[in-house]
PDB file of C-alpha atoms in Angstrom:
ATOM      1  CA  GLN K1255      35.680  41.019 -38.533  1.00 93.00           C
ATOM      2  CA  VAL K1256      34.732  42.384 -41.926  1.00 96.00           C
ATOM      3  CA  THR K1257      36.951  43.831 -44.617  1.00 97.00           C
ATOM      4  CA  VAL K1258      35.579  46.301 -47.152  1.00 98.00           C
ATOM      5  CA  VAL K1259      37.312  47.156 -50.423  1.00 98.00           C
ATOM      6  CA  GLU K1260      36.201  49.758 -52.946  1.00 97.00           C
ATOM      7  CA  SER K1261      37.036  49.948 -56.636  1.00 96.00           C
ATOM      8  CA  GLY K1262      36.005  51.831 -59.740  1.00 97.00           C
ATOM      9  CA  GLY K1263      37.043  55.383 -59.026  1.00 94.00           C
ATOM     10  CA  GLY K1264      38.704  57.534 -61.639  1.00 97.00           C
ATOM     11  CA  SER K1265      38.504  60.740 -63.610  1.00 97.00           C
ATOM     12  CA  VAL K1266      35.554  61.820 -65.715  1.00 98.00           C
ATOM     13  CA  GLN K1267      34.311  64.988 -67.336  1.00 98.00           C
ATOM     14  CA  THR K1268      31.266  66.911 -66.200  1.00 98.00           C
ATOM     15  CA  GLY K1269      28.106  65.122 -67.197  1.00 98.00           C
ATOM     16  CA  GLY K1270      29.777  61.746 -67.278  1.00 98.00           C
ATOM     17  CA  SER K1271      29.100  58.574 -65.319  1.00 98.00           C
ATOM     18  CA  LEU K1272      31.030  56.185 -63.139  1.00 98.00           C
ATOM     19  CA  ILE K1273      30.176  53.062 -61.240  1.00 98.00           C
ATOM     20  CA  LEU K1274      31.838  52.216 -57.949  1.00 98.00           C
ATOM     21  CA  SER K1275      31.979  48.726 -56.530  1.00 98.00           C
ATOM     22  CA  CYS K1276      32.435  47.555 -52.972  1.00 98.00           C
ATOM     23  CA  ALA K1277      33.204  44.033 -51.834  1.00 98.00           C
ATOM     24  CA  ALA K1278      32.804  42.857 -48.260  1.00 97.00           C
ATOM     25  CA  SER K1279      34.582  39.790 -46.956  1.00 96.00           C
ATOM     26  CA  GLY K1280      35.015  38.021 -43.654  1.00 96.00           C
ATOM     27  CA  ASP K1281      32.150  37.585 -41.213  1.00 94.00           C
ATOM     28  CA  THR K1282      29.641  39.120 -43.609  1.00 93.00           C
ATOM     29  CA  LYS K1283      26.596  37.465 -42.042  1.00 94.00           C
ATOM     30  CA  THR K1284      26.801  40.149 -39.361  1.00 94.00           C
ATOM     31  CA  ILE K1285      26.326  42.926 -41.913  1.00 96.00           C
ATOM     32  CA  HIS K1286      22.838  44.346 -42.387  1.00 96.00           C
ATOM     33  CA  GLN K1287      23.522  47.612 -44.131  1.00 97.00           C
ATOM     34  CA  MET K1288      26.143  49.008 -46.471  1.00 97.00           C
ATOM     35  CA  GLY K1289      26.670  52.562 -47.522  1.00 97.00           C
ATOM     36  CA  TRP K1290      28.719  55.051 -49.448  1.00 98.00           C
ATOM     37  CA  PHE K1291      30.175  58.220 -48.029  1.00 98.00           C
ATOM     38  CA  ARG K1292      32.424  60.828 -49.553  1.00 98.00           C
ATOM     39  CA  GLN K1293      34.832  63.463 -48.378  1.00 98.00           C
ATOM     40  CA  SER K1294      36.483  66.224 -50.329  1.00 96.00           C
ATOM     41  CA  VAL K1295      39.341  68.414 -49.235  1.00 92.00           C
ATOM     42  CA  GLY K1296      38.319  70.821 -46.514  1.00 92.00           C
ATOM     43  CA  LYS K1297      34.856  69.361 -46.094  1.00 94.00           C
ATOM     44  CA  GLU K1298      33.229  66.989 -43.665  1.00 94.00           C
ATOM     45  CA  ARG K1299      32.400  63.439 -44.610  1.00 96.00           C
ATOM     46  CA  GLU K1300      29.037  63.333 -46.367  1.00 96.00           C
ATOM     47  CA  GLY K1301      26.565  60.489 -46.593  1.00 97.00           C
ATOM     48  CA  VAL K1302      25.849  59.486 -50.186  1.00 98.00           C
ATOM     49  CA  ALA K1303      23.656  56.401 -50.032  1.00 98.00           C
ATOM     50  CA  VAL K1304      22.838  53.411 -47.879  1.00 97.00           C
ATOM     51  CA  ILE K1305      21.095  50.117 -48.558  1.00 97.00           C
ATOM     52  CA  ASP K1306      19.980  47.537 -46.042  1.00 95.00           C
ATOM     53  CA  SER K1307      19.707  43.779 -46.383  1.00 94.00           C
ATOM     54  CA  ASP K1308      16.055  44.091 -47.423  1.00 93.00           C
ATOM     55  CA  GLY K1309      16.929  46.506 -50.195  1.00 94.00           C
ATOM     56  CA  SER K1310      15.630  49.689 -48.569  1.00 95.00           C
ATOM     57  CA  LYS K1311      17.625  52.737 -49.608  1.00 96.00           C
ATOM     58  CA  THR K1312      18.333  56.271 -48.516  1.00 96.00           C
ATOM     59  CA  TYR K1313      20.162  58.916 -50.538  1.00 97.00           C
ATOM     60  CA  GLY K1314      21.837  62.119 -49.605  1.00 97.00           C
ATOM     61  CA  ASP K1315      20.043  65.213 -50.874  1.00 96.00           C
ATOM     62  CA  SER K1316      22.894  66.224 -53.165  1.00 96.00           C
ATOM     63  CA  VAL K1317      22.808  62.959 -55.135  1.00 98.00           C
ATOM     64  CA  LYS K1318      19.110  62.139 -55.304  1.00 97.00           C
ATOM     65  CA  GLY K1319      18.019  61.445 -58.843  1.00 97.00           C
ATOM     66  CA  ARG K1320      21.617  61.062 -60.064  1.00 98.00           C
ATOM     67  CA  PHE K1321      23.104  58.218 -58.044  1.00 98.00           C
ATOM     68  CA  THR K1322      21.744  54.717 -57.556  1.00 98.00           C
ATOM     69  CA  ILE K1323      22.865  52.233 -54.938  1.00 98.00           C
ATOM     70  CA  SER K1324      22.370  48.517 -55.535  1.00 98.00           C
ATOM     71  CA  GLN K1325      23.620  45.255 -54.145  1.00 97.00           C
ATOM     72  CA  ASP K1326      24.384  41.672 -55.006  1.00 96.00           C
ATOM     73  CA  ARG K1327      23.966  39.916 -51.716  1.00 92.00           C
ATOM     74  CA  SER K1328      25.121  36.578 -53.111  1.00 93.00           C
ATOM     75  CA  LYS K1329      28.516  38.171 -53.705  1.00 94.00           C
ATOM     76  CA  ASN K1330      28.463  40.540 -50.719  1.00 95.00           C
ATOM     77  CA  MET K1331      28.864  43.468 -53.064  1.00 97.00           C
ATOM     78  CA  VAL K1332      27.380  46.946 -53.252  1.00 98.00           C
ATOM     79  CA  PHE K1333      27.480  49.272 -56.229  1.00 98.00           C
ATOM     80  CA  LEU K1334      27.057  52.986 -56.726  1.00 98.00           C
ATOM     81  CA  GLN K1335      26.006  54.111 -60.185  1.00 98.00           C
ATOM     82  CA  MET K1336      26.817  57.803 -60.520  1.00 98.00           C
ATOM     83  CA  ASN K1337      25.321  59.807 -63.388  1.00 98.00           C
ATOM     84  CA  SER K1338      25.363  63.478 -64.350  1.00 98.00           C
ATOM     85  CA  LEU K1339      28.558  64.007 -62.414  1.00 98.00           C
ATOM     86  CA  GLY K1340      29.770  67.511 -61.696  1.00 98.00           C
ATOM     87  CA  PRO K1341      32.872  69.045 -60.113  1.00 96.00           C
ATOM     88  CA  ASP K1342      31.115  69.103 -56.719  1.00 96.00           C
ATOM     89  CA  ASP K1343      31.091  65.298 -56.804  1.00 97.00           C
ATOM     90  CA  THR K1344      34.874  65.226 -56.719  1.00 97.00           C
ATOM     91  CA  ALA K1345      35.841  63.444 -53.522  1.00 98.00           C
ATOM     92  CA  MET K1346      37.253  60.336 -51.964  1.00 98.00           C
ATOM     93  CA  TYR K1347      34.430  57.826 -51.852  1.00 98.00           C
ATOM     94  CA  TYR K1348      34.286  55.350 -48.997  1.00 98.00           C
ATOM     95  CA  CYS K1349      32.280  52.179 -48.677  1.00 98.00           C
ATOM     96  CA  ALA K1350      31.126  51.180 -45.219  1.00 98.00           C
ATOM     97  CA  ALA K1351      29.406  48.185 -43.664  1.00 97.00           C
ATOM     98  CA  GLY K1352      27.232  48.162 -40.572  1.00 96.00           C
ATOM     99  CA  GLU K1353      25.979  45.406 -38.320  1.00 96.00           C
ATOM    100  CA  ASP K1354      22.712  47.122 -37.488  1.00 93.00           C
ATOM    101  CA  VAL K1355      20.174  49.203 -39.359  1.00 92.00           C
ATOM    102  CA  TYR K1356      19.306  52.597 -37.924  1.00 91.00           C
ATOM    103  CA  TYR K1357      16.394  54.787 -38.890  1.00 93.00           C
ATOM    104  CA  ARG K1358      16.002  58.540 -39.071  1.00 89.00           C
ATOM    105  CA  ASP K1359      13.051  58.616 -36.707  1.00 89.00           C
ATOM    106  CA  ALA K1360      10.536  56.525 -34.825  1.00 89.00           C
ATOM    107  CA  SER K1361       8.450  55.937 -37.931  1.00 90.00           C
ATOM    108  CA  LEU K1362      11.185  53.555 -39.167  1.00 88.00           C
ATOM    109  CA  SER K1363      10.342  54.665 -42.693  1.00 88.00           C
ATOM    110  CA  GLU K1364      13.786  55.752 -43.762  1.00 92.00           C
ATOM    111  CA  ILE K1365      17.250  54.430 -42.993  1.00 93.00           C
ATOM    112  CA  ALA K1366      19.607  56.914 -41.409  1.00 93.00           C
ATOM    113  CA  LEU K1367      22.710  57.939 -43.315  1.00 94.00           C
ATOM    114  CA  GLU K1368      25.169  58.534 -40.521  1.00 93.00           C
ATOM    115  CA  ALA K1369      28.820  57.557 -40.569  1.00 93.00           C
ATOM    116  CA  GLY K1370      28.684  56.589 -36.918  1.00 93.00           C
ATOM    117  CA  ASP K1371      26.260  53.763 -37.707  1.00 94.00           C
ATOM    118  CA  PHE K1372      28.915  51.842 -39.638  1.00 97.00           C
ATOM    119  CA  GLU K1373      31.644  49.735 -38.070  1.00 97.00           C
ATOM    120  CA  TYR K1374      33.751  48.762 -41.065  1.00 97.00           C
ATOM    121  CA  TRP K1375      35.273  51.066 -43.636  1.00 98.00           C
ATOM    122  CA  GLY K1376      37.254  50.729 -46.829  1.00 98.00           C
ATOM    123  CA  GLN K1377      40.315  52.748 -47.766  1.00 97.00           C
ATOM    124  CA  GLY K1378      38.433  54.836 -50.298  1.00 97.00           C
ATOM    125  CA  THR K1379      38.526  55.364 -54.035  1.00 98.00           C
ATOM    126  CA  GLN K1380      39.073  58.763 -55.626  1.00 98.00           C
ATOM    127  CA  VAL K1381      36.542  60.271 -58.010  1.00 98.00           C
ATOM    128  CA  THR K1382      37.587  63.387 -59.887  1.00 98.00           C
ATOM    129  CA  VAL K1383      35.197  65.300 -62.114  1.00 98.00           C
ATOM    130  CA  SER K1384      36.654  67.943 -64.390  1.00 97.00           C
ATOM    131  CA  SER K1385      34.722  70.817 -65.911  1.00 90.00           C
TER     132      SER K1385
END
């Protein structure tokens, strides 16, 4: 079993930055990918970014160029640096951990960013961006 805990959410003005942290504990040797998802009121959960144990990354289209996912494998931690934030980034952000790595297609060139590929989820941390 793996436990995932997020931290670092808060309120920021448009154009500002935040960094979210995620710590995994428990049987972490089973984890091969970790990701961030977000959900705002009235919307479906959206994939933000994923990183696998080799450091390969995939980003959602709405955050490319603004968000950066990174990891410290020695500490079983993943981070999400969020820059140029706007009101549309307001959401509950969830960290997730997965035991397997899935790819978008047979070329295996890009990791999939699907919530169903992750077994363990944190409780979420709120990010609010005001205009």
